[in-house]
Short mmCIF file of C-alpha atoms in Angstrom, two decimals:
data_model
loop_
_atom_site.label_atom_id
_atom_site.label_comp_id
_atom_site.label_asym_id
_atom_site.label_seq_id
_atom_site.Cartn_x
_atom_site.Cartn_y
_atom_site.Cartn_z
CA MET W 1 65.49 19.02 -54.83
CA GLY W 2 68.48 20.46 -53.17
CA CYS W 3 67.97 18.72 -49.92
CA ILE W 4 68.52 14.88 -49.29
CA GLU W 5 66.38 14.56 -46.54
CA GLY W 6 63.51 16.25 -48.72
CA ASP W 7 63.66 13.55 -51.27
CA VAL W 8 63.29 10.66 -48.73
CA VAL W 9 61.24 7.83 -50.40
CA SER W 10 61.75 4.76 -48.24
CA TYR W 11 62.67 3.36 -44.89
CA CYS W 12 65.07 0.49 -44.39
CA LEU W 13 66.64 -0.92 -41.57
CA GLY W 14 69.44 -3.37 -41.03
CA MET W 15 70.73 -4.96 -37.70
CA ARG W 16 73.88 -7.11 -36.98
CA LEU W 17 73.19 -8.88 -33.65
CA LYS W 18 75.00 -11.73 -32.06
CA ALA W 19 72.15 -13.93 -33.02
CA GLY W 20 72.11 -12.79 -36.82
CA LEU W 21 71.33 -10.19 -39.25
CA VAL W 22 67.84 -8.49 -39.65
CA PHE W 23 66.64 -6.68 -42.82
CA VAL W 24 63.48 -4.77 -43.32
CA SER W 25 62.42 -2.36 -46.23
CA ASP W 26 59.28 -0.71 -47.22
CA SER W 27 58.18 -0.90 -50.60
CA ARG W 28 56.81 2.57 -51.38
CA THR W 29 58.22 4.97 -53.87
CA ASN W 30 56.74 8.21 -55.00
CA ALA W 31 57.80 10.84 -57.53
CA GLY W 32 55.20 13.44 -56.21
CA VAL W 33 51.80 12.78 -54.74
CA ASP W 34 50.32 11.62 -58.04
CA SER W 35 53.03 9.10 -58.84
CA VAL W 36 52.94 6.35 -55.95
CA ALA W 37 53.74 2.88 -56.75
CA THR W 38 55.24 -0.36 -54.91
CA PHE W 39 58.91 -1.51 -55.72
CA LYS W 40 60.87 -3.79 -53.61
CA LYS W 41 63.83 -2.52 -52.05
CA SER W 42 65.19 -5.68 -50.29
CA TYR W 43 67.63 -7.84 -52.56
CA VAL W 44 68.93 -11.28 -51.44
CA PHE W 45 71.82 -12.80 -53.06
CA ASP W 46 71.96 -16.62 -52.08
CA GLY W 47 72.95 -18.17 -55.10
CA ALA W 48 76.35 -19.12 -54.11
CA GLU W 49 76.53 -21.83 -51.49
CA ASP W 50 79.28 -20.19 -49.48
CA ARG W 51 77.51 -16.93 -48.63
CA VAL W 52 74.37 -14.73 -48.26
CA ILE W 53 74.29 -11.21 -49.07
CA VAL W 54 71.40 -8.66 -48.58
CA ILE W 55 71.09 -5.20 -50.00
CA LEU W 56 68.44 -2.74 -48.99
CA THR W 57 68.17 0.51 -51.00
CA ALA W 58 66.77 3.89 -50.50
CA GLY W 59 66.98 7.18 -52.56
CA ASN W 60 66.58 7.59 -56.22
CA LEU W 61 64.95 4.43 -57.66
CA ALA W 62 66.59 4.65 -61.06
CA ILE W 63 70.13 4.82 -59.41
CA THR W 64 69.65 2.13 -57.00
CA GLN W 65 67.95 -0.30 -59.59
CA SER W 66 70.85 0.45 -61.92
CA VAL W 67 73.42 -0.54 -59.12
CA ILE W 68 71.26 -3.86 -58.42
CA SER W 69 71.22 -4.59 -62.16
CA LEU W 70 74.86 -4.30 -62.62
CA LEU W 71 75.48 -6.39 -59.73
CA GLU W 72 73.05 -8.96 -60.98
CA GLU W 73 74.47 -9.04 -64.61
CA ARG W 74 77.98 -9.59 -63.10
CA LEU W 75 77.13 -12.32 -60.72
CA HIS W 76 78.11 -15.05 -62.93
CA GLY W 77 80.68 -13.19 -65.13
CA PRO W 78 84.11 -13.92 -66.18
CA ASP W 79 85.45 -11.12 -63.70
CA ARG W 80 85.16 -12.55 -60.39
CA SER W 81 86.41 -9.20 -58.76
CA ARG W 82 83.20 -7.68 -60.04
CA SER W 83 80.89 -10.40 -58.70
CA LEU W 84 79.16 -10.58 -55.41
CA TYR W 85 79.77 -14.32 -55.59
CA GLY W 86 83.41 -13.89 -56.50
CA VAL W 87 84.90 -11.43 -54.01
CA LYS W 88 86.68 -12.89 -51.02
CA SER W 89 85.08 -10.96 -48.14
CA MET W 90 82.20 -8.84 -47.00
CA TYR W 91 84.46 -5.97 -46.89
CA GLU W 92 85.04 -6.51 -50.73
CA VAL W 93 81.28 -7.01 -51.14
CA ALA W 94 80.76 -3.42 -49.76
CA ARG W 95 83.67 -2.15 -51.74
CA LEU W 96 82.20 -3.52 -55.09
CA VAL W 97 78.64 -2.22 -54.17
CA GLY W 98 80.34 1.31 -53.60
CA ASP W 99 82.33 0.99 -56.82
CA THR W 100 79.27 -0.02 -58.61
CA LEU W 101 77.27 3.14 -57.16
CA ARG W 102 80.27 5.29 -58.41
CA GLU W 103 79.92 3.68 -61.87
CA VAL W 104 76.28 4.79 -61.86
CA HIS W 105 77.28 8.20 -60.80
CA ALA W 106 79.73 8.44 -63.61
CA ILE W 107 76.99 7.56 -66.02
CA ASP W 108 73.91 9.52 -64.66
CA GLY W 109 75.27 12.06 -62.15
CA ALA W 110 75.82 15.02 -64.63
CA HIS W 111 72.64 14.43 -66.42
CA LEU W 112 70.64 14.38 -63.13
CA LYS W 113 72.40 17.47 -62.21
CA SER W 114 71.55 19.25 -65.56
CA HIS W 115 67.86 18.57 -64.35
CA GLY W 116 68.47 20.07 -60.97
CA ALA W 117 68.36 16.66 -59.21
CA ASP W 118 70.86 15.44 -56.74
CA PHE W 119 72.53 11.94 -56.86
CA ILE W 120 70.64 10.55 -53.81
CA ALA W 121 71.14 6.94 -52.99
CA SER W 122 72.04 4.91 -49.96
CA LEU W 123 72.34 1.24 -49.26
CA ILE W 124 72.38 -1.19 -46.53
CA VAL W 125 74.76 -4.06 -47.21
CA GLY W 126 75.03 -7.18 -44.96
CA GLY W 127 75.81 -10.90 -45.03
CA GLN W 128 78.20 -13.56 -44.23
CA ILE W 129 80.68 -15.68 -46.08
CA GLN W 130 81.55 -19.12 -44.79
CA GLY W 131 84.23 -19.04 -42.28
CA ARG W 132 84.19 -15.40 -41.81
CA ARG W 133 82.05 -13.27 -39.51
CA MET W 134 78.91 -11.48 -40.29
CA ARG W 135 79.16 -7.73 -41.16
CA LEU W 136 76.75 -5.01 -41.98
CA PHE W 137 77.60 -1.83 -43.81
CA ASN W 138 76.05 1.58 -44.78
CA VAL W 139 77.09 2.52 -48.33
CA TYR W 140 76.65 6.29 -48.99
CA ALA W 141 75.92 8.01 -52.42
CA ALA W 142 79.68 8.89 -52.67
CA GLY W 143 80.38 5.15 -52.60
CA ASN W 144 82.23 5.13 -49.22
CA PHE W 145 80.89 3.25 -46.43
CA ILE W 146 80.78 2.50 -42.68
CA GLU W 147 80.32 -0.62 -40.72
CA ALA W 148 77.96 -1.49 -37.92
CA SER W 149 79.61 -2.15 -34.23
CA ASP W 150 78.55 -3.79 -31.11
CA GLU W 151 77.98 -0.32 -29.80
CA THR W 152 75.77 0.62 -32.69
CA PRO W 153 74.42 -2.68 -34.26
CA TYR W 154 72.15 -1.15 -36.63
CA PHE W 155 71.76 1.13 -39.72
CA GLN W 156 68.71 3.02 -40.88
CA ILE W 157 68.36 4.81 -44.51
CA GLY W 158 65.84 6.96 -45.97
CA GLU W 159 63.12 8.32 -43.52
CA THR W 160 64.91 7.39 -40.37
CA LYS W 161 63.82 9.70 -37.57
CA TYR W 162 60.19 8.70 -36.69
CA GLY W 163 61.27 5.10 -36.19
CA LYS W 164 64.60 5.69 -34.28
CA PRO W 165 63.55 6.22 -30.67
CA ILE W 166 62.20 2.68 -30.16
CA ILE W 167 65.37 1.14 -31.72
CA GLU W 168 67.43 3.26 -29.55
CA ARG W 169 65.64 2.22 -26.49
CA VAL W 170 65.40 -1.75 -26.97
CA ILE W 171 68.19 -2.94 -29.32
CA THR W 172 71.30 -4.19 -28.14
CA VAL W 173 73.73 -6.62 -29.84
CA ASP W 174 72.25 -9.25 -27.44
CA THR W 175 68.63 -8.85 -28.66
CA SER W 176 67.08 -12.11 -30.42
CA LEU W 177 66.03 -12.18 -33.95
CA GLU W 178 62.56 -12.56 -33.02
CA GLU W 179 62.63 -9.32 -30.53
CA ALA W 180 64.59 -7.46 -33.22
CA THR W 181 61.91 -8.23 -36.04
CA LYS W 182 59.20 -7.17 -33.49
CA CYS W 183 61.01 -3.98 -32.72
CA ALA W 184 61.52 -3.36 -36.46
CA LEU W 185 57.80 -3.61 -37.18
CA VAL W 186 57.08 -1.12 -34.26
CA SER W 187 59.52 1.23 -35.75
CA PHE W 188 57.93 0.84 -39.18
CA ASP W 189 54.63 1.51 -37.50
CA SER W 190 55.75 4.90 -36.19
CA THR W 191 57.37 5.79 -39.54
CA ILE W 192 54.27 4.69 -41.70
CA LYS W 193 51.86 6.78 -39.35
CA SER W 194 54.05 9.91 -39.86
CA ASN W 195 55.21 9.79 -43.53
CA ILE W 196 53.09 8.86 -46.43
CA SER W 197 56.13 8.12 -48.46
CA VAL W 198 56.75 4.94 -46.31
CA ALA W 199 54.12 1.98 -46.63
CA PRO W 200 53.67 -1.76 -46.61
CA PRO W 201 54.29 -4.38 -47.79
CA LEU W 202 57.46 -4.62 -45.73
CA ASP W 203 60.11 -7.30 -46.76
CA VAL W 204 61.55 -8.91 -43.84
CA THR W 205 64.82 -10.99 -44.14
CA LEU W 206 66.42 -12.72 -41.25
CA VAL W 207 69.92 -14.47 -41.48
CA PRO W 208 70.80 -16.42 -38.32
CA ALA W 209 74.50 -16.17 -37.38
CA ASP W 210 76.93 -18.80 -39.04
CA GLY W 211 74.22 -20.51 -41.34
CA CYS W 212 74.87 -18.19 -44.49
CA ARG W 213 71.50 -18.52 -45.33
CA ALA W 214 68.31 -16.73 -44.77
CA SER W 215 66.05 -18.50 -42.73
CA VAL W 216 63.07 -16.07 -43.07
CA ARG W 217 62.00 -14.12 -46.27
CA TYR W 218 58.53 -12.82 -45.20
CA ARG W 219 56.41 -10.08 -46.89
CA VAL W 220 54.32 -8.36 -44.28
CA ALA W 221 51.21 -6.93 -46.13
CA ASP W 222 49.03 -4.23 -44.59
CA ASP W 223 46.41 -6.62 -43.54
CA ASP W 224 49.17 -9.07 -42.08
CA PRO W 225 47.34 -10.25 -38.85
CA TYR W 226 50.63 -10.19 -36.72
CA PHE W 227 51.40 -6.63 -37.97
CA GLN W 228 47.81 -5.43 -37.22
CA MET W 229 47.95 -6.86 -33.88
CA VAL W 230 51.23 -4.98 -33.20
CA ARG W 231 50.11 -1.72 -34.65
CA ARG W 232 46.95 -1.94 -32.31
CA ALA W 233 48.55 -3.26 -29.20
CA TRP W 234 51.44 -0.77 -29.55
CA GLY W 235 49.13 2.27 -29.82
CA GLU W 236 46.77 1.22 -27.21
CA GLY W 237 49.58 0.55 -24.87
CA LEU W 238 51.23 3.81 -25.50
CA ARG W 239 48.20 5.66 -24.82
CA LYS W 240 47.48 3.69 -21.60
CA LEU W 241 51.12 4.25 -20.70
CA PHE W 242 50.71 7.95 -21.35
CA THR W 243 47.51 8.26 -19.34
CA GLN W 244 49.10 6.60 -16.33
CA LEU W 245 51.84 8.98 -16.10
CA PRO W 246 51.22 11.79 -13.61
CA ASP W 247 50.39 15.16 -14.88
CA PRO W 248 52.89 18.03 -13.85
CA ASP W 249 51.68 19.53 -10.76
CA TRP W 250 53.12 22.95 -11.85
CA ALA W 251 50.82 22.93 -15.05
CA GLY W 252 47.59 22.77 -13.08
CA GLY W 253 45.10 25.71 -13.48
CA MET J 1 74.53 24.15 -45.34
CA GLY J 2 72.49 23.48 -48.42
CA CYS J 3 69.93 21.70 -46.36
CA ILE J 4 67.47 23.14 -44.04
CA GLU J 5 67.00 19.98 -41.91
CA GLY J 6 70.77 19.58 -41.89
CA ASP J 7 71.01 22.75 -39.85
CA VAL J 8 68.18 21.92 -37.49
CA VAL J 9 69.61 23.33 -34.06
CA SER J 10 66.26 23.45 -31.83
CA TYR J 11 62.81 21.91 -31.30
CA CYS J 12 59.96 24.00 -30.46
CA LEU J 13 56.18 22.91 -30.02
CA GLY J 14 52.99 24.80 -29.90
CA MET J 15 49.63 23.62 -29.48
CA ARG J 16 46.25 25.52 -29.83
CA LEU J 17 43.67 23.27 -27.74
CA LYS J 18 40.14 24.25 -26.58
CA ALA J 19 41.73 24.71 -23.02
CA GLY J 20 44.36 27.06 -24.44
CA LEU J 21 47.79 27.33 -25.68
CA VAL J 22 50.87 25.30 -24.82
CA PHE J 23 54.43 26.53 -25.94
CA VAL J 24 57.52 24.48 -25.09
CA SER J 25 61.15 25.24 -26.54
CA ASP J 26 64.53 23.69 -25.96
CA SER J 27 67.44 26.02 -25.36
CA ARG J 28 70.33 24.38 -27.09
CA THR J 29 72.18 26.17 -29.86
CA ASN J 30 75.14 24.96 -31.64
CA ALA J 31 77.32 26.16 -34.54
CA GLY J 32 79.34 22.68 -34.72
CA VAL J 33 80.12 20.42 -31.94
CA ASP J 34 82.82 22.55 -30.32
CA SER J 35 80.27 25.59 -30.09
CA VAL J 36 77.20 24.74 -28.04
CA ALA J 37 75.38 27.18 -25.71
CA THR J 38 72.25 27.80 -24.07
CA PHE J 39 69.77 30.33 -25.54
CA LYS J 40 66.25 30.80 -24.85
CA LYS J 41 63.88 30.46 -27.73
CA SER J 42 60.56 31.42 -25.99
CA TYR J 43 59.52 34.76 -25.99
CA VAL J 44 56.47 35.98 -24.17
CA PHE J 45 54.90 39.41 -24.88
CA ASP J 46 52.50 40.32 -22.06
CA GLY J 47 53.16 44.00 -21.48
CA ALA J 48 49.93 45.22 -22.86
CA GLU J 49 46.74 44.42 -20.71
CA ASP J 50 44.38 43.12 -23.61
CA ARG J 51 46.69 40.45 -25.00
CA VAL J 52 49.40 37.86 -24.64
CA ILE J 53 51.67 36.89 -27.49
CA VAL J 54 54.14 33.93 -27.52
CA ILE J 55 56.77 33.54 -29.91
CA LEU J 56 59.12 30.46 -30.31
CA THR J 57 62.13 30.40 -32.83
CA ALA J 58 64.14 27.89 -34.50
CA GLY J 59 66.82 28.09 -37.04
CA ASN J 60 69.88 30.65 -37.49
CA LEU J 61 69.96 32.34 -34.09
CA ALA J 62 71.35 35.57 -35.64
CA ILE J 63 68.35 35.90 -37.72
CA THR J 64 65.63 34.94 -35.10
CA GLN J 65 67.25 37.24 -32.31
CA SER J 66 67.35 40.13 -34.93
CA VAL J 67 63.64 39.41 -35.53
CA ILE J 68 62.80 39.44 -31.77
CA SER J 69 65.03 42.63 -31.23
CA LEU J 70 63.22 44.76 -33.95
CA LEU J 71 59.85 43.60 -32.63
CA GLU J 72 60.83 44.52 -29.08
CA GLU J 73 62.15 47.84 -30.13
CA ARG J 74 59.05 48.83 -31.86
CA LEU J 75 56.57 47.58 -29.00
CA HIS J 76 56.18 51.02 -27.68
CA GLY J 77 57.05 53.03 -30.75
CA PRO J 78 55.00 55.47 -32.57
CA ASP J 79 53.88 53.39 -35.49
CA ARG J 80 51.27 51.13 -34.05
CA SER J 81 51.11 49.01 -37.08
CA ARG J 82 54.59 47.78 -36.25
CA SER J 83 54.03 47.01 -32.73
CA LEU J 84 52.89 43.84 -31.35
CA TYR J 85 50.78 45.69 -28.86
CA GLY J 86 49.32 47.84 -31.50
CA VAL J 87 47.98 45.58 -34.11
CA LYS J 88 44.44 44.64 -33.85
CA SER J 89 44.46 40.88 -34.34
CA MET J 90 46.56 37.70 -34.20
CA TYR J 91 46.52 37.63 -37.86
CA GLU J 92 48.13 40.96 -37.93
CA VAL J 93 50.53 39.47 -35.34
CA ALA J 94 51.55 36.88 -37.57
CA ARG J 95 51.81 39.09 -40.68
CA LEU J 96 53.89 41.59 -38.62
CA VAL J 97 56.49 38.93 -37.45
CA GLY J 98 56.49 37.60 -41.12
CA ASP J 99 57.30 41.17 -42.38
CA THR J 100 59.95 41.55 -39.63
CA LEU J 101 61.56 38.42 -40.85
CA ARG J 102 61.55 39.62 -44.39
CA GLU J 103 63.07 42.82 -43.19
CA VAL J 104 65.98 40.75 -41.51
CA HIS J 105 66.16 38.73 -44.87
CA ALA J 106 66.75 42.04 -46.91
CA ILE J 107 69.39 43.04 -44.61
CA ASP J 108 71.23 39.73 -44.02
CA GLY J 109 70.23 37.24 -46.62
CA ALA J 110 72.67 38.18 -49.41
CA HIS J 111 75.39 38.35 -46.99
CA LEU J 112 74.60 34.98 -45.78
CA LYS J 113 74.46 33.55 -49.27
CA SER J 114 77.85 35.05 -50.12
CA HIS J 115 79.04 32.88 -47.10
CA GLY J 116 77.31 29.91 -48.59
CA ALA J 117 74.65 29.78 -45.79
CA ASP J 118 71.00 29.53 -46.22
CA PHE J 119 68.35 31.98 -44.59
CA ILE J 120 67.06 29.42 -42.21
CA ALA J 121 64.51 30.60 -39.59
CA SER J 122 61.09 29.49 -38.70
CA LEU J 123 58.74 30.57 -35.93
CA ILE J 124 55.71 29.56 -33.97
CA VAL J 125 53.52 32.59 -33.16
CA GLY J 126 50.58 32.15 -30.90
CA GLY J 127 48.34 34.14 -28.44
CA GLN J 128 45.24 35.80 -27.90
CA ILE J 129 43.69 39.35 -27.99
CA GLN J 130 40.72 40.22 -25.67
CA GLY J 131 37.39 39.46 -27.26
CA ARG J 132 39.07 37.43 -30.24
CA ARG J 133 39.67 33.79 -30.55
CA MET J 134 43.10 32.11 -29.54
CA ARG J 135 45.34 31.58 -32.74
CA LEU J 136 48.61 29.68 -33.56
CA PHE J 137 50.70 30.28 -36.48
CA ASN J 138 53.60 28.62 -38.02
CA VAL J 139 55.87 31.43 -39.73
CA TYR J 140 58.31 30.20 -42.56
CA ALA J 141 61.53 31.73 -43.48
CA ALA J 142 59.88 33.38 -46.32
CA GLY J 143 57.57 35.30 -44.17
CA ASN J 144 54.62 33.47 -45.25
CA PHE J 145 52.55 31.43 -42.60
CA ILE J 146 49.86 28.92 -41.87
CA GLU J 147 47.62 28.55 -39.04
CA ALA J 148 46.65 25.64 -36.69
CA SER J 149 43.24 23.83 -37.10
CA ASP J 150 41.07 21.73 -34.86
CA GLU J 151 42.24 18.86 -36.97
CA THR J 152 45.94 19.77 -36.67
CA PRO J 153 46.02 21.56 -33.43
CA TYR J 154 49.78 21.76 -33.14
CA PHE J 155 53.03 22.91 -35.02
CA GLN J 156 56.36 21.78 -34.38
CA ILE J 157 59.51 23.57 -35.79
CA GLY J 158 63.24 22.47 -35.90
CA GLU J 159 64.08 19.00 -35.11
CA THR J 160 60.59 17.69 -35.40
CA LYS J 161 60.56 14.10 -36.27
CA TYR J 162 61.77 12.07 -33.23
CA GLY J 163 59.04 13.44 -31.10
CA LYS J 164 56.14 13.66 -33.64
CA PRO J 165 54.73 9.86 -33.03
CA ILE J 166 53.63 10.51 -29.48
CA ILE J 167 51.97 13.65 -30.30
CA GLU J 168 50.11 12.24 -33.23
CA ARG J 169 48.96 9.34 -31.13
CA VAL J 170 47.59 11.49 -28.13
CA ILE J 171 47.04 15.29 -28.75
CA THR J 172 43.41 16.35 -30.02
CA VAL J 173 42.19 19.63 -29.79
CA ASP J 174 40.31 18.45 -26.64
CA THR J 175 43.28 17.57 -24.68
CA SER J 176 43.64 19.37 -21.20
CA LEU J 177 46.70 21.64 -20.81
CA GLU J 178 48.19 19.36 -18.12
CA GLU J 179 48.11 16.26 -20.44
CA ALA J 180 49.29 18.39 -23.33
CA THR J 181 52.10 19.54 -21.33
CA LYS J 182 53.11 15.80 -20.37
CA CYS J 183 52.88 14.97 -23.92
CA ALA J 184 55.22 17.75 -24.89
CA LEU J 185 57.94 16.67 -22.27
CA VAL J 186 57.60 12.81 -23.60
CA SER J 187 58.03 14.32 -27.00
CA PHE J 188 61.04 16.42 -25.87
CA ASP J 189 62.64 13.38 -24.18
CA SER J 190 62.42 11.32 -27.49
CA THR J 191 64.05 14.17 -29.30
CA ILE J 192 66.72 14.88 -26.76
CA LYS J 193 67.70 11.15 -26.61
CA SER J 194 68.18 11.27 -30.32
CA ASN J 195 69.54 14.58 -31.22
CA ILE J 196 72.46 16.22 -29.35
CA SER J 197 71.39 19.65 -30.70
CA VAL J 198 68.32 19.59 -28.61
CA ALA J 199 68.69 19.80 -24.79
CA PRO J 200 67.08 21.18 -21.55
CA PRO J 201 66.54 23.53 -19.95
CA LEU J 202 62.92 23.41 -21.43
CA ASP J 203 60.78 26.68 -21.46
CA VAL J 204 57.19 25.77 -20.79
CA THR J 205 54.43 28.61 -21.27
CA LEU J 206 50.78 27.86 -20.73
CA VAL J 207 48.03 30.27 -21.99
CA PRO J 208 44.51 29.23 -20.85
CA ALA J 209 41.55 30.15 -23.17
CA ASP J 210 40.23 33.48 -22.85
CA GLY J 211 42.32 34.76 -20.07
CA CYS J 212 44.82 36.57 -22.32
CA ARG J 213 47.52 35.80 -19.77
CA ALA J 214 50.15 32.97 -19.28
CA SER J 215 49.16 31.08 -16.32
CA VAL J 216 52.40 29.10 -16.37
CA ARG J 217 56.04 30.11 -17.21
CA TYR J 218 58.13 27.19 -16.13
CA ARG J 219 61.75 26.43 -16.98
CA VAL J 220 62.23 22.60 -16.91
CA ALA J 221 65.95 21.94 -15.90
CA ASP J 222 67.73 18.71 -16.74
CA ASP J 223 67.36 17.71 -13.07
CA ASP J 224 63.87 18.77 -12.73
CA PRO J 225 62.15 16.08 -10.52
CA TYR J 226 59.00 15.64 -12.60
CA PHE J 227 60.92 15.62 -15.73
CA GLN J 228 63.27 12.92 -14.55
CA MET J 229 60.33 10.94 -13.59
CA VAL J 230 58.63 11.17 -16.79
CA ARG J 231 61.74 10.09 -18.71
CA ARG J 232 62.44 7.20 -16.39
CA ALA J 233 58.83 5.88 -16.09
CA TRP J 234 58.22 6.33 -20.00
CA GLY J 235 61.44 4.64 -20.90
CA GLU J 236 60.55 1.71 -18.44
CA GLY J 237 57.03 1.59 -19.56
CA LEU J 238 57.98 1.48 -23.34
CA ARG J 239 60.25 -1.40 -22.72
CA LYS J 240 57.75 -3.40 -20.73
CA LEU J 241 55.16 -2.73 -23.31
CA PHE J 242 57.47 -3.83 -25.94
CA THR J 243 58.57 -7.02 -24.01
CA GLN J 244 54.74 -7.97 -23.31
CA LEU J 245 54.11 -7.88 -27.26
CA PRO J 246 54.10 -11.24 -28.57
CA ASP J 247 57.05 -12.06 -31.14
CA PRO J 248 56.10 -12.82 -34.69
CA ASP J 249 55.73 -16.63 -34.93
CA TRP J 250 57.12 -16.61 -38.47
CA ALA J 251 60.40 -15.21 -37.22
CA GLY J 252 60.98 -18.19 -34.98
CA GLY J 253 64.19 -20.16 -35.73
#
């Protein structure tokens, strides 16, 4: 339990493209191989007309669910500075999520430590407020955060490595929402094949630029025909591409 | 420094196929971004006629170099039970490597700990002794080890995740040495693209079954024509394959 990466129990991906925002999360959690369950890790806040905010969560489920519960409780509360619907900018949204995470740390951190558990949580926070630009943040366990840029238009949290190469190869800030969604599913396929702690259903949320609304909220089940087709075609295509590459002549017998 | 995966500074891959053994290692080490150097991590022991032994190393370079130095010093020493050329089986070879790692732990472990550093080292050990079968082991930092099987005919150590998906998709125990070498180079390409701590030159060692000799010891430089061709063709092929996959119709605007 001393290693953050050893406790990985999710894979979430967010992209901030010119065409809009793309969010995909898996829904597998586990606390050991005999305790595996399905929990959603995508939260869409669209109850105010002027904005849409999407949060993806990875890490200790008790921590991230507490953060979401506190944020939800305060949505319509008197203190607008603590409401996702009350703050004025996406920067303030990221700050509020970070502060809420710090609040949970103050409550639970020492107790987790006394049981030998680290405080492991990270969140992808993105969205748009009317009249302002789309933004995407990666909020760390310490409550600090960084923002996606045109050069690095995406964030991954949780089990990120298996699925990174395809994103690195095809995603730029000019990629369309459809292509980006396809790329995300290929990335999840590679991750699911390699890490048993990542599994469908996958929650996909698309937010086209300047609409301040999610245009798509789609749950990709394990038997989803499109996902099955992508997995099969990608696997077959990779093997064919690999076979067509010439062997190194210096490796010959 | 508390996390093994955070200190990853290598990528090594070993395969035990019916056709023989394949070993590939990178040669990048770093102790922070301002201290990057090239060190080999593949060691071939072929000074005895009846056997060939290959060791790949990942982790703390001071630890793994000490292990190799001790093994080399004792190759021709009086105590045959402590010589890679004296022990009777590949199992005893793996045991000897594990014991030597424990010896280094006894010397350095407490000192590393007092500086807040973990004892991080892992080794891939493979080879064949005349009249016996080829074997491949993964030796952990604690000196214990596991053996490759027909179902899982390969081991990766160090920065393993980026390069795993292609291996999972194409390698079986029936893969030829040439195809396996090609797969290894594709796997290293994906890793090199994603992790700056893994870099050429790559050391490739091939040991055909039952010859008890390395048939190929080849150093793949960054500008190696075959490696450059593979990297370019694989990247272009992946992007083409990706483009040809249909977009999800439910993601349309």
